[in-house]
Amino acid sequence: MKKYIAVIDKDFGVVFPDFDGCVSVGKDLNDAINMAQEALEFHVEGMREDGEELPEPKTLEQIKKEYQPIFIK
């Protein structure tokens, strides 16, 4: 099973860098995590129904470079 990294911002918005358009938001951290899981499951289900292959997960290092301004150093 592939594992994908989610990026959660300070306002509990969530993006999945491996999946264009797969975004979510929560009212707090726990809600953001739950909503993100639901969004990813729905997105992946749609990809599978359309016969699309799932992307290879990016590494944490790749994601840090892409989202560098939001990571605390």
JSON list of C-alpha atoms in Angstrom, two decimals:
[
{"chain": "A", "resi": 1, "resn": "MET", "atom": "CA", "xyz": [0.00, 0.00, 0.00]},
{"chain": "A", "resi": 2, "resn": "LYS", "atom": "CA", "xyz": [1.34, 3.40, -0.99]},
{"chain": "A", "resi": 3, "resn": "LYS", "atom": "CA", "xyz": [1.51, 6.14, 1.62]},
{"chain": "A", "resi": 4, "resn": "TYR", "atom": "CA", "xyz": [0.96, 9.77, 0.67]},
{"chain": "A", "resi": 5, "resn": "ILE", "atom": "CA", "xyz": [1.91, 12.89, 2.59]},
{"chain": "A", "resi": 6, "resn": "ALA", "atom": "CA", "xyz": [-0.64, 15.59, 3.33]},
{"chain": "A", "resi": 7, "resn": "VAL", "atom": "CA", "xyz": [0.35, 19.20, 3.97]},
{"chain": "A", "resi": 8, "resn": "ILE", "atom": "CA", "xyz": [-1.78, 20.95, 6.59]},
{"chain": "A", "resi": 9, "resn": "ASP", "atom": "CA", "xyz": [-1.56, 24.73, 6.91]},
{"chain": "A", "resi": 10, "resn": "LYS", "atom": "CA", "xyz": [-2.15, 26.85, 10.02]},
{"chain": "A", "resi": 11, "resn": "ASP", "atom": "CA", "xyz": [-5.80, 27.37, 9.07]},
{"chain": "A", "resi": 12, "resn": "PHE", "atom": "CA", "xyz": [-6.32, 23.59, 8.80]},
{"chain": "A", "resi": 13, "resn": "GLY", "atom": "CA", "xyz": [-6.40, 23.58, 5.01]},
{"chain": "A", "resi": 14, "resn": "VAL", "atom": "CA", "xyz": [-5.03, 20.35, 3.56]},
{"chain": "A", "resi": 15, "resn": "VAL", "atom": "CA", "xyz": [-3.43, 19.54, 0.21]},
{"chain": "A", "resi": 16, "resn": "PHE", "atom": "CA", "xyz": [-2.02, 16.31, -1.16]},
{"chain": "A", "resi": 17, "resn": "PRO", "atom": "CA", "xyz": [0.97, 17.25, -3.32]},
{"chain": "A", "resi": 18, "resn": "ASP", "atom": "CA", "xyz": [0.73, 13.97, -5.24]},
{"chain": "A", "resi": 19, "resn": "PHE", "atom": "CA", "xyz": [-2.88, 14.58, -6.30]},
{"chain": "A", "resi": 20, "resn": "ASP", "atom": "CA", "xyz": [-3.80, 17.74, -8.20]},
{"chain": "A", "resi": 21, "resn": "GLY", "atom": "CA", "xyz": [-7.09, 19.09, -6.94]},
{"chain": "A", "resi": 22, "resn": "CYS", "atom": "CA", "xyz": [-7.30, 16.92, -3.85]},
{"chain": "A", "resi": 23, "resn": "VAL", "atom": "CA", "xyz": [-7.84, 19.47, -1.10]},
{"chain": "A", "resi": 24, "resn": "SER", "atom": "CA", "xyz": [-9.77, 19.69, 2.12]},
{"chain": "A", "resi": 25, "resn": "VAL", "atom": "CA", "xyz": [-10.23, 21.86, 5.19]},
{"chain": "A", "resi": 26, "resn": "GLY", "atom": "CA", "xyz": [-11.21, 21.27, 8.79]},
{"chain": "A", "resi": 27, "resn": "LYS", "atom": "CA", "xyz": [-12.30, 23.38, 11.74]},
{"chain": "A", "resi": 28, "resn": "ASP", "atom": "CA", "xyz": [-9.44, 22.02, 13.89]},
{"chain": "A", "resi": 29, "resn": "LEU", "atom": "CA", "xyz": [-6.52, 19.63, 13.47]},
{"chain": "A", "resi": 30, "resn": "ASN", "atom": "CA", "xyz": [-8.51, 16.44, 14.15]},
{"chain": "A", "resi": 31, "resn": "ASP", "atom": "CA", "xyz": [-11.28, 17.53, 11.80]},
{"chain": "A", "resi": 32, "resn": "ALA", "atom": "CA", "xyz": [-8.69, 18.45, 9.13]},
{"chain": "A", "resi": 33, "resn": "ILE", "atom": "CA", "xyz": [-7.14, 14.99, 9.37]},
{"chain": "A", "resi": 34, "resn": "ASN", "atom": "CA", "xyz": [-10.52, 13.26, 9.13]},
{"chain": "A", "resi": 35, "resn": "MET", "atom": "CA", "xyz": [-11.68, 15.42, 6.24]},
{"chain": "A", "resi": 36, "resn": "ALA", "atom": "CA", "xyz": [-8.36, 14.92, 4.43]},
{"chain": "A", "resi": 37, "resn": "GLN", "atom": "CA", "xyz": [-8.65, 11.15, 4.69]},
{"chain": "A", "resi": 38, "resn": "GLU", "atom": "CA", "xyz": [-12.16, 11.30, 3.29]},
{"chain": "A", "resi": 39, "resn": "ALA", "atom": "CA", "xyz": [-11.07, 13.61, 0.45]},
{"chain": "A", "resi": 40, "resn": "LEU", "atom": "CA", "xyz": [-8.15, 11.35, -0.48]},
{"chain": "A", "resi": 41, "resn": "GLU", "atom": "CA", "xyz": [-10.30, 8.22, -0.44]},
{"chain": "A", "resi": 42, "resn": "PHE", "atom": "CA", "xyz": [-12.87, 9.91, -2.70]},
{"chain": "A", "resi": 43, "resn": "HIS", "atom": "CA", "xyz": [-10.17, 11.20, -5.06]},
{"chain": "A", "resi": 44, "resn": "VAL", "atom": "CA", "xyz": [-8.44, 7.82, -5.33]},
{"chain": "A", "resi": 45, "resn": "GLU", "atom": "CA", "xyz": [-11.78, 6.05, -5.88]},
{"chain": "A", "resi": 46, "resn": "GLY", "atom": "CA", "xyz": [-12.53, 8.41, -8.77]},
{"chain": "A", "resi": 47, "resn": "MET", "atom": "CA", "xyz": [-9.11, 7.82, -10.30]},
{"chain": "A", "resi": 48, "resn": "ARG", "atom": "CA", "xyz": [-9.57, 4.07, -10.11]},
{"chain": "A", "resi": 49, "resn": "GLU", "atom": "CA", "xyz": [-13.05, 4.27, -11.64]},
{"chain": "A", "resi": 50, "resn": "ASP", "atom": "CA", "xyz": [-11.53, 6.30, -14.51]},
{"chain": "A", "resi": 51, "resn": "GLY", "atom": "CA", "xyz": [-8.79, 3.70, -15.00]},
{"chain": "A", "resi": 52, "resn": "GLU", "atom": "CA", "xyz": [-6.03, 6.09, -13.93]},
{"chain": "A", "resi": 53, "resn": "GLU", "atom": "CA", "xyz": [-2.90, 4.87, -12.20]},
{"chain": "A", "resi": 54, "resn": "LEU", "atom": "CA", "xyz": [-2.05, 6.25, -8.79]},
{"chain": "A", "resi": 55, "resn": "PRO", "atom": "CA", "xyz": [1.11, 8.37, -8.76]},
{"chain": "A", "resi": 56, "resn": "GLU", "atom": "CA", "xyz": [4.26, 7.31, -7.00]},
{"chain": "A", "resi": 57, "resn": "PRO", "atom": "CA", "xyz": [4.39, 9.13, -3.65]},
{"chain": "A", "resi": 58, "resn": "LYS", "atom": "CA", "xyz": [6.76, 12.06, -3.39]},
{"chain": "A", "resi": 59, "resn": "THR", "atom": "CA", "xyz": [9.37, 11.92, -0.67]},
{"chain": "A", "resi": 60, "resn": "LEU", "atom": "CA", "xyz": [9.24, 14.21, 2.32]},
{"chain": "A", "resi": 61, "resn": "GLU", "atom": "CA", "xyz": [12.31, 15.98, 0.98]},
{"chain": "A", "resi": 62, "resn": "GLN", "atom": "CA", "xyz": [10.57, 16.66, -2.35]},
{"chain": "A", "resi": 63, "resn": "ILE", "atom": "CA", "xyz": [7.53, 18.03, -0.56]},
{"chain": "A", "resi": 64, "resn": "LYS", "atom": "CA", "xyz": [9.64, 20.21, 1.75]},
{"chain": "A", "resi": 65, "resn": "LYS", "atom": "CA", "xyz": [11.22, 21.82, -1.32]},
{"chain": "A", "resi": 66, "resn": "GLU", "atom": "CA", "xyz": [7.82, 22.39, -2.93]},
{"chain": "A", "resi": 67, "resn": "TYR", "atom": "CA", "xyz": [6.25, 23.83, 0.23]},
{"chain": "A", "resi": 68, "resn": "GLN", "atom": "CA", "xyz": [9.38, 25.35, 1.76]},
{"chain": "A", "resi": 69, "resn": "PRO", "atom": "CA", "xyz": [7.78, 28.61, 2.95]},
{"chain": "A", "resi": 70, "resn": "ILE", "atom": "CA", "xyz": [5.40, 26.80, 5.31]},
{"chain": "A", "resi": 71, "resn": "PHE", "atom": "CA", "xyz": [7.92, 24.47, 6.95]},
{"chain": "A", "resi": 72, "resn": "ILE", "atom": "CA", "xyz": [9.49, 25.71, 10.15]},
{"chain": "A", "resi": 73, "resn": "LYS", "atom": "CA", "xyz": [13.24, 25.37, 10.06]}
]
